[in-house]
Amino acid sequence: MNPIVARIHRRLKAAKERHGKDALARMDHAFWRMTGFEKGEPPEHPLQRPTRYFPGLTADPWPDPALLPGIAVLEANADRIRGELAAARETRRSFDDGTPHSGNWQAIHLRYGSRQVQSGLATCPFTSNLIDGLPGIGEMAMVSRLEPGAHIEPHCGVSNTRLTAHLGLHVPEGAWFRVADETRPWIEGRCLLFDDSFEHEANNPTDDYREVLLVDFWHPELTAPEIELLDYVATLLASQRTRVEV
């Protein structure tokens, strides 16, 4: 067992002692499946292929945004978020924090590994603090910018324990987003909510940039003890791989 896996196992064992085995039975199964010691049934949908599969959660490529109260907060503050980003652009040469990306995609991270990113907080303090206070907030938040002609190839997120919102900030007509078998456009001031463990892709075939605020939320069917442990895992894994200052 490698050192990271061993640390997670110790934390899981302590959590079971504190909350009881039954409270973390799903987490226990997920841990042993992810480490290869236990086999389980794969997701039912062929386009849902997360690396870290958590059993027992409802799988829907496009969940109802009403499931998450934070969605309404984001939409209610869309104009102020857009204004803060416009002001930030005046003081930055590049709207990119140096994190490696593929293709013509840039990002400003506001949250990474369940923690605020200090450079993002300095750039967009209102937006960063608003996100940090949302109920059910998850691992990651960023401003995501697709340059003209950019295409993010089909891929699946690493885990089904989160739902992801895209708040449309600057959306040219013709830009589109596909999750599983359905394609939808972004709408400025509104959120698309999706499960990124399903295959998804983004395309901006226009001559203008597309910009959204991406915010992760924990899946609403997770319990508090499960989220506590998943948050620990997210923070631990992020500390091993990120160059973003958190």
Short mmCIF file of the C-alpha atoms (twelve columns), coordinates in Angstrom:
data_MODEL
# 
_entry.id   MODEL 
# 
loop_
_atom_site.group_PDB 
_atom_site.id 
_atom_site.type_symbol 
_atom_site.label_atom_id 
_atom_site.label_alt_id 
_atom_site.label_comp_id 
_atom_site.label_asym_id 
_atom_site.label_seq_id 
_atom_site.Cartn_x 
_atom_site.Cartn_y 
_atom_site.Cartn_z 
_atom_site.pdbx_PDB_model_num 
ATOM 1   C CA . MET A 1   0.000   0.000  0.000   1 
ATOM 2   C CA . ASN A 2   1.585   3.284  -1.071  1 
ATOM 3   C CA . PRO A 3   1.951   6.124  1.491   1 
ATOM 4   C CA . ILE A 4   -0.976  8.213  0.171   1 
ATOM 5   C CA . VAL A 5   -3.344  5.244  0.134   1 
ATOM 6   C CA . ALA A 6   -2.141  4.286  3.629   1 
ATOM 7   C CA . ARG A 7   -2.930  7.780  4.942   1 
ATOM 8   C CA . ILE A 8   -6.419  7.628  3.444   1 
ATOM 9   C CA . HIS A 9   -6.958  4.183  4.942   1 
ATOM 10  C CA . ARG A 10  -5.944  5.397  8.398   1 
ATOM 11  C CA . ARG A 11  -8.310  8.354  8.093   1 
ATOM 12  C CA . LEU A 12  -11.129 6.044  6.951   1 
ATOM 13  C CA . LYS A 13  -10.517 3.693  9.878   1 
ATOM 14  C CA . ALA A 14  -10.615 6.590  12.357  1 
ATOM 15  C CA . ALA A 15  -13.810 7.938  10.772  1 
ATOM 16  C CA . LYS A 16  -15.514 4.535  11.086  1 
ATOM 17  C CA . GLU A 17  -14.566 4.415  14.760  1 
ATOM 18  C CA . ARG A 18  -16.023 7.891  15.255  1 
ATOM 19  C CA . HIS A 19  -19.211 7.597  13.162  1 
ATOM 20  C CA . GLY A 20  -19.773 3.837  13.032  1 
ATOM 21  C CA . LYS A 21  -19.133 1.340  10.249  1 
ATOM 22  C CA . ASP A 22  -22.624 1.651  8.775   1 
ATOM 23  C CA . ALA A 23  -22.276 5.416  8.294   1 
ATOM 24  C CA . LEU A 24  -19.246 4.891  6.056   1 
ATOM 25  C CA . ALA A 25  -20.113 1.587  4.376   1 
ATOM 26  C CA . ARG A 26  -20.320 3.196  0.923   1 
ATOM 27  C CA . MET A 27  -17.022 4.993  1.474   1 
ATOM 28  C CA . ASP A 28  -15.447 1.726  2.587   1 
ATOM 29  C CA . HIS A 29  -16.552 -0.006 -0.631  1 
ATOM 30  C CA . ALA A 30  -15.395 2.946  -2.732  1 
ATOM 31  C CA . PHE A 31  -11.944 2.934  -1.108  1 
ATOM 32  C CA . TRP A 32  -11.307 -0.770 -1.660  1 
ATOM 33  C CA . ARG A 33  -12.587 -0.586 -5.234  1 
ATOM 34  C CA . MET A 34  -10.355 2.384  -6.047  1 
ATOM 35  C CA . THR A 35  -7.308  0.630  -4.605  1 
ATOM 36  C CA . GLY A 36  -8.056  -2.558 -6.563  1 
ATOM 37  C CA . PHE A 37  -8.712  -4.820 -3.589  1 
ATOM 38  C CA . GLU A 38  -12.451 -5.163 -4.205  1 
ATOM 39  C CA . LYS A 39  -14.514 -5.498 -7.357  1 
ATOM 40  C CA . GLY A 40  -17.982 -4.094 -7.883  1 
ATOM 41  C CA . GLU A 41  -20.586 -3.481 -10.537 1 
ATOM 42  C CA . PRO A 42  -19.638 -0.734 -13.002 1 
ATOM 43  C CA . PRO A 43  -21.936 2.262  -13.591 1 
ATOM 44  C CA . GLU A 44  -25.080 1.384  -15.556 1 
ATOM 45  C CA . HIS A 45  -24.648 4.098  -18.204 1 
ATOM 46  C CA . PRO A 46  -21.916 3.297  -20.757 1 
ATOM 47  C CA . LEU A 47  -20.926 6.973  -20.959 1 
ATOM 48  C CA . GLN A 48  -20.334 7.267  -17.203 1 
ATOM 49  C CA . ARG A 49  -16.696 6.276  -16.649 1 
ATOM 50  C CA . PRO A 50  -15.175 7.922  -13.546 1 
ATOM 51  C CA . THR A 51  -11.788 6.737  -12.323 1 
ATOM 52  C CA . ARG A 52  -13.010 6.816  -8.715  1 
ATOM 53  C CA . TYR A 53  -16.538 5.401  -8.612  1 
ATOM 54  C CA . PHE A 54  -18.605 5.908  -5.454  1 
ATOM 55  C CA . PRO A 55  -21.506 3.411  -5.218  1 
ATOM 56  C CA . GLY A 56  -25.108 4.223  -4.385  1 
ATOM 57  C CA . LEU A 57  -25.424 7.746  -5.824  1 
ATOM 58  C CA . THR A 58  -28.116 8.741  -8.307  1 
ATOM 59  C CA . ALA A 59  -26.570 9.081  -11.763 1 
ATOM 60  C CA . ASP A 60  -28.081 11.755 -14.009 1 
ATOM 61  C CA . PRO A 61  -26.056 13.564 -16.700 1 
ATOM 62  C CA . TRP A 62  -28.173 16.725 -16.280 1 
ATOM 63  C CA . PRO A 63  -29.523 16.968 -12.691 1 
ATOM 64  C CA . ASP A 64  -32.187 19.499 -11.790 1 
ATOM 65  C CA . PRO A 65  -30.431 22.742 -10.661 1 
ATOM 66  C CA . ALA A 66  -33.103 23.113 -7.967  1 
ATOM 67  C CA . LEU A 67  -31.343 20.288 -6.091  1 
ATOM 68  C CA . LEU A 68  -28.605 22.744 -5.068  1 
ATOM 69  C CA . PRO A 69  -29.499 26.036 -3.335  1 
ATOM 70  C CA . GLY A 70  -26.116 27.449 -4.309  1 
ATOM 71  C CA . ILE A 71  -27.196 27.589 -7.959  1 
ATOM 72  C CA . ALA A 72  -29.743 30.334 -7.246  1 
ATOM 73  C CA . VAL A 73  -27.069 32.315 -5.375  1 
ATOM 74  C CA . LEU A 74  -24.704 32.165 -8.333  1 
ATOM 75  C CA . GLU A 75  -27.392 33.262 -10.794 1 
ATOM 76  C CA . ALA A 76  -28.543 36.097 -8.526  1 
ATOM 77  C CA . ASN A 77  -24.962 37.452 -8.467  1 
ATOM 78  C CA . ALA A 78  -24.111 36.860 -12.129 1 
ATOM 79  C CA . ASP A 79  -23.915 40.560 -13.025 1 
ATOM 80  C CA . ARG A 80  -21.597 41.389 -10.137 1 
ATOM 81  C CA . ILE A 81  -19.384 38.376 -10.914 1 
ATOM 82  C CA . ARG A 82  -19.173 39.431 -14.564 1 
ATOM 83  C CA . GLY A 83  -18.316 42.979 -13.544 1 
ATOM 84  C CA . GLU A 84  -15.544 41.854 -11.212 1 
ATOM 85  C CA . LEU A 85  -14.005 39.744 -13.956 1 
ATOM 86  C CA . ALA A 86  -14.178 42.636 -16.404 1 
ATOM 87  C CA . ALA A 87  -12.316 44.844 -13.923 1 
ATOM 88  C CA . ALA A 88  -9.752  42.090 -13.302 1 
ATOM 89  C CA . ARG A 89  -9.013  41.862 -17.022 1 
ATOM 90  C CA . GLU A 90  -7.874  45.473 -16.988 1 
ATOM 91  C CA . THR A 91  -5.090  44.614 -14.519 1 
ATOM 92  C CA . ARG A 92  -3.950  41.248 -15.939 1 
ATOM 93  C CA . ARG A 93  -2.096  40.635 -19.199 1 
ATOM 94  C CA . SER A 94  -3.224  37.004 -19.326 1 
ATOM 95  C CA . PHE A 95  -6.354  35.475 -17.881 1 
ATOM 96  C CA . ASP A 96  -4.465  32.327 -16.932 1 
ATOM 97  C CA . ASP A 97  -2.881  31.243 -13.624 1 
ATOM 98  C CA . GLY A 98  -0.206  29.052 -15.171 1 
ATOM 99  C CA . THR A 99  -1.882  25.701 -14.532 1 
ATOM 100 C CA . PRO A 100 -1.196  23.357 -17.465 1 
ATOM 101 C CA . HIS A 101 -4.180  22.962 -19.806 1 
ATOM 102 C CA . SER A 102 -4.688  21.427 -23.229 1 
ATOM 103 C CA . GLY A 103 -5.603  23.461 -26.303 1 
ATOM 104 C CA . ASN A 104 -6.848  27.039 -26.346 1 
ATOM 105 C CA . TRP A 105 -8.247  26.968 -22.821 1 
ATOM 106 C CA . GLN A 106 -7.382  29.292 -19.973 1 
ATOM 107 C CA . ALA A 107 -8.475  29.274 -16.346 1 
ATOM 108 C CA . ILE A 108 -8.267  31.323 -13.202 1 
ATOM 109 C CA . HIS A 109 -8.586  28.961 -10.237 1 
ATOM 110 C CA . LEU A 110 -10.590 30.292 -7.298  1 
ATOM 111 C CA . ARG A 111 -10.802 27.006 -5.395  1 
ATOM 112 C CA . TYR A 112 -8.667  23.870 -5.677  1 
ATOM 113 C CA . GLY A 113 -8.652  20.751 -3.520  1 
ATOM 114 C CA . SER A 114 -11.488 22.200 -1.411  1 
ATOM 115 C CA . ARG A 115 -9.436  25.312 -0.534  1 
ATOM 116 C CA . GLN A 116 -9.401  28.894 -1.796  1 
ATOM 117 C CA . VAL A 117 -6.580  29.717 -4.214  1 
ATOM 118 C CA . GLN A 118 -4.800  32.850 -3.008  1 
ATOM 119 C CA . SER A 119 -4.035  34.252 -6.463  1 
ATOM 120 C CA . GLY A 120 -7.687  33.836 -7.441  1 
ATOM 121 C CA . LEU A 121 -8.829  35.432 -4.192  1 
ATOM 122 C CA . ALA A 122 -6.628  38.448 -4.908  1 
ATOM 123 C CA . THR A 123 -7.967  38.743 -8.455  1 
ATOM 124 C CA . CYS A 124 -11.675 38.143 -7.758  1 
ATOM 125 C CA . PRO A 125 -12.301 38.602 -4.016  1 
ATOM 126 C CA . PHE A 126 -16.086 38.973 -4.215  1 
ATOM 127 C CA . THR A 127 -16.538 35.925 -6.440  1 
ATOM 128 C CA . SER A 128 -14.066 33.795 -4.488  1 
ATOM 129 C CA . ASN A 129 -15.641 34.567 -1.108  1 
ATOM 130 C CA . LEU A 130 -19.169 34.120 -2.497  1 
ATOM 131 C CA . ILE A 131 -18.242 30.635 -3.723  1 
ATOM 132 C CA . ASP A 132 -16.490 29.732 -0.467  1 
ATOM 133 C CA . GLY A 133 -19.726 30.376 1.443   1 
ATOM 134 C CA . LEU A 134 -22.066 28.384 -0.803  1 
ATOM 135 C CA . PRO A 135 -23.846 25.405 0.810   1 
ATOM 136 C CA . GLY A 136 -22.452 22.076 -0.364  1 
ATOM 137 C CA . ILE A 137 -19.427 23.653 -2.064  1 
ATOM 138 C CA . GLY A 138 -16.983 21.052 -3.357  1 
ATOM 139 C CA . GLU A 139 -13.417 20.694 -4.558  1 
ATOM 140 C CA . MET A 140 -12.931 23.181 -7.372  1 
ATOM 141 C CA . ALA A 141 -14.034 26.522 -8.790  1 
ATOM 142 C CA . MET A 142 -12.554 28.508 -11.646 1 
ATOM 143 C CA . VAL A 143 -13.207 30.946 -14.423 1 
ATOM 144 C CA . SER A 144 -12.968 28.838 -17.579 1 
ATOM 145 C CA . ARG A 145 -12.266 30.557 -20.881 1 
ATOM 146 C CA . LEU A 146 -12.425 28.893 -24.300 1 
ATOM 147 C CA . GLU A 147 -10.668 30.837 -27.024 1 
ATOM 148 C CA . PRO A 148 -12.202 31.181 -30.519 1 
ATOM 149 C CA . GLY A 149 -12.179 27.834 -32.294 1 
ATOM 150 C CA . ALA A 150 -11.240 25.872 -29.158 1 
ATOM 151 C CA . HIS A 151 -12.584 22.369 -28.585 1 
ATOM 152 C CA . ILE A 152 -12.206 20.354 -25.383 1 
ATOM 153 C CA . GLU A 153 -12.265 16.709 -26.471 1 
ATOM 154 C CA . PRO A 154 -14.692 14.171 -24.952 1 
ATOM 155 C CA . HIS A 155 -13.590 13.012 -21.504 1 
ATOM 156 C CA . CYS A 156 -14.945 11.903 -18.108 1 
ATOM 157 C CA . GLY A 157 -14.282 13.427 -14.702 1 
ATOM 158 C CA . VAL A 158 -12.444 11.414 -12.089 1 
ATOM 159 C CA . SER A 159 -15.319 10.941 -9.633  1 
ATOM 160 C CA . ASN A 160 -19.121 10.788 -9.461  1 
ATOM 161 C CA . THR A 161 -19.183 12.411 -6.006  1 
ATOM 162 C CA . ARG A 162 -19.641 15.920 -7.406  1 
ATOM 163 C CA . LEU A 163 -22.027 17.907 -9.557  1 
ATOM 164 C CA . THR A 164 -20.638 20.782 -11.576 1 
ATOM 165 C CA . ALA A 165 -22.258 24.100 -12.440 1 
ATOM 166 C CA . HIS A 166 -21.318 26.341 -15.355 1 
ATOM 167 C CA . LEU A 167 -22.541 29.914 -14.904 1 
ATOM 168 C CA . GLY A 168 -22.578 31.587 -18.317 1 
ATOM 169 C CA . LEU A 169 -20.627 34.860 -18.255 1 
ATOM 170 C CA . HIS A 170 -19.716 35.557 -21.886 1 
ATOM 171 C CA . VAL A 171 -21.296 33.174 -24.384 1 
ATOM 172 C CA . PRO A 172 -21.130 33.678 -28.155 1 
ATOM 173 C CA . GLU A 173 -23.970 32.228 -30.201 1 
ATOM 174 C CA . GLY A 174 -22.970 28.819 -31.532 1 
ATOM 175 C CA . ALA A 175 -20.851 27.634 -28.586 1 
ATOM 176 C CA . TRP A 176 -22.113 24.328 -27.189 1 
ATOM 177 C CA . PHE A 177 -21.657 21.764 -24.445 1 
ATOM 178 C CA . ARG A 178 -22.423 18.029 -24.570 1 
ATOM 179 C CA . VAL A 179 -22.916 15.710 -21.603 1 
ATOM 180 C CA . ALA A 180 -23.656 12.029 -22.388 1 
ATOM 181 C CA . ASP A 181 -26.189 12.032 -25.243 1 
ATOM 182 C CA . GLU A 182 -27.479 15.611 -24.976 1 
ATOM 183 C CA . THR A 183 -26.032 18.915 -26.175 1 
ATOM 184 C CA . ARG A 184 -27.051 22.267 -24.692 1 
ATOM 185 C CA . PRO A 185 -25.925 25.877 -25.132 1 
ATOM 186 C CA . TRP A 186 -24.681 28.042 -22.294 1 
ATOM 187 C CA . ILE A 187 -26.894 31.018 -21.423 1 
ATOM 188 C CA . GLU A 188 -25.436 34.171 -19.915 1 
ATOM 189 C CA . GLY A 189 -26.548 34.611 -16.315 1 
ATOM 190 C CA . ARG A 190 -27.847 31.034 -16.022 1 
ATOM 191 C CA . CYS A 191 -26.290 27.808 -14.771 1 
ATOM 192 C CA . LEU A 192 -25.951 24.460 -16.475 1 
ATOM 193 C CA . LEU A 193 -25.690 21.684 -13.868 1 
ATOM 194 C CA . PHE A 194 -24.156 18.367 -14.905 1 
ATOM 195 C CA . ASP A 195 -22.445 15.247 -13.588 1 
ATOM 196 C CA . ASP A 196 -18.939 15.331 -15.038 1 
ATOM 197 C CA . SER A 197 -18.368 11.613 -14.444 1 
ATOM 198 C CA . PHE A 198 -20.349 11.246 -17.679 1 
ATOM 199 C CA . GLU A 199 -18.513 11.813 -20.941 1 
ATOM 200 C CA . HIS A 200 -18.631 15.486 -21.887 1 
ATOM 201 C CA . GLU A 201 -17.063 17.931 -24.308 1 
ATOM 202 C CA . ALA A 202 -17.106 21.670 -24.999 1 
ATOM 203 C CA . ASN A 203 -16.788 23.452 -28.312 1 
ATOM 204 C CA . ASN A 204 -16.495 27.098 -29.284 1 
ATOM 205 C CA . PRO A 205 -16.574 27.198 -33.094 1 
ATOM 206 C CA . THR A 206 -17.066 30.981 -33.096 1 
ATOM 207 C CA . ASP A 207 -14.685 33.914 -33.547 1 
ATOM 208 C CA . ASP A 208 -15.293 35.139 -29.968 1 
ATOM 209 C CA . TYR A 209 -14.214 33.754 -26.590 1 
ATOM 210 C CA . ARG A 210 -16.548 31.802 -24.291 1 
ATOM 211 C CA . GLU A 211 -16.292 32.333 -20.552 1 
ATOM 212 C CA . VAL A 212 -18.071 30.539 -17.699 1 
ATOM 213 C CA . LEU A 213 -17.683 30.281 -13.950 1 
ATOM 214 C CA . LEU A 214 -17.215 26.591 -13.103 1 
ATOM 215 C CA . VAL A 215 -18.159 25.522 -9.566  1 
ATOM 216 C CA . ASP A 216 -18.112 22.007 -8.102  1 
ATOM 217 C CA . PHE A 217 -20.642 20.901 -5.476  1 
ATOM 218 C CA . TRP A 218 -20.708 17.679 -3.500  1 
ATOM 219 C CA . HIS A 219 -23.379 15.261 -4.689  1 
ATOM 220 C CA . PRO A 220 -26.448 16.061 -2.538  1 
ATOM 221 C CA . GLU A 221 -26.954 12.396 -1.605  1 
ATOM 222 C CA . LEU A 222 -23.619 12.222 0.220   1 
ATOM 223 C CA . THR A 223 -23.765 12.293 4.015   1 
ATOM 224 C CA . ALA A 224 -21.776 14.630 6.252   1 
ATOM 225 C CA . PRO A 225 -19.301 11.901 7.365   1 
ATOM 226 C CA . GLU A 226 -18.760 10.883 3.726   1 
ATOM 227 C CA . ILE A 227 -18.134 14.475 2.652   1 
ATOM 228 C CA . GLU A 228 -15.729 14.992 5.548   1 
ATOM 229 C CA . LEU A 229 -13.607 12.069 4.359   1 
ATOM 230 C CA . LEU A 230 -13.917 12.905 0.653   1 
ATOM 231 C CA . ASP A 231 -12.830 16.464 1.437   1 
ATOM 232 C CA . TYR A 232 -9.730  15.091 3.166   1 
ATOM 233 C CA . VAL A 233 -8.947  12.912 0.138   1 
ATOM 234 C CA . ALA A 234 -9.442  15.837 -2.268  1 
ATOM 235 C CA . THR A 235 -7.127  18.084 -0.273  1 
ATOM 236 C CA . LEU A 236 -4.500  15.366 0.083   1 
ATOM 237 C CA . LEU A 237 -4.477  14.469 -3.615  1 
ATOM 238 C CA . ALA A 238 -4.443  18.128 -4.681  1 
ATOM 239 C CA . SER A 239 -1.398  18.786 -2.506  1 
ATOM 240 C CA . GLN A 240 0.466   16.056 -4.375  1 
ATOM 241 C CA . ARG A 241 -0.172  17.306 -7.906  1 
ATOM 242 C CA . THR A 242 -0.966  21.005 -8.070  1 
ATOM 243 C CA . ARG A 243 1.242   23.982 -8.918  1 
ATOM 244 C CA . VAL A 244 -1.575  26.371 -7.986  1 
ATOM 245 C CA . GLU A 245 -0.898  28.344 -4.792  1 
ATOM 246 C CA . VAL A 246 -3.634  27.408 -2.321  1 
# 
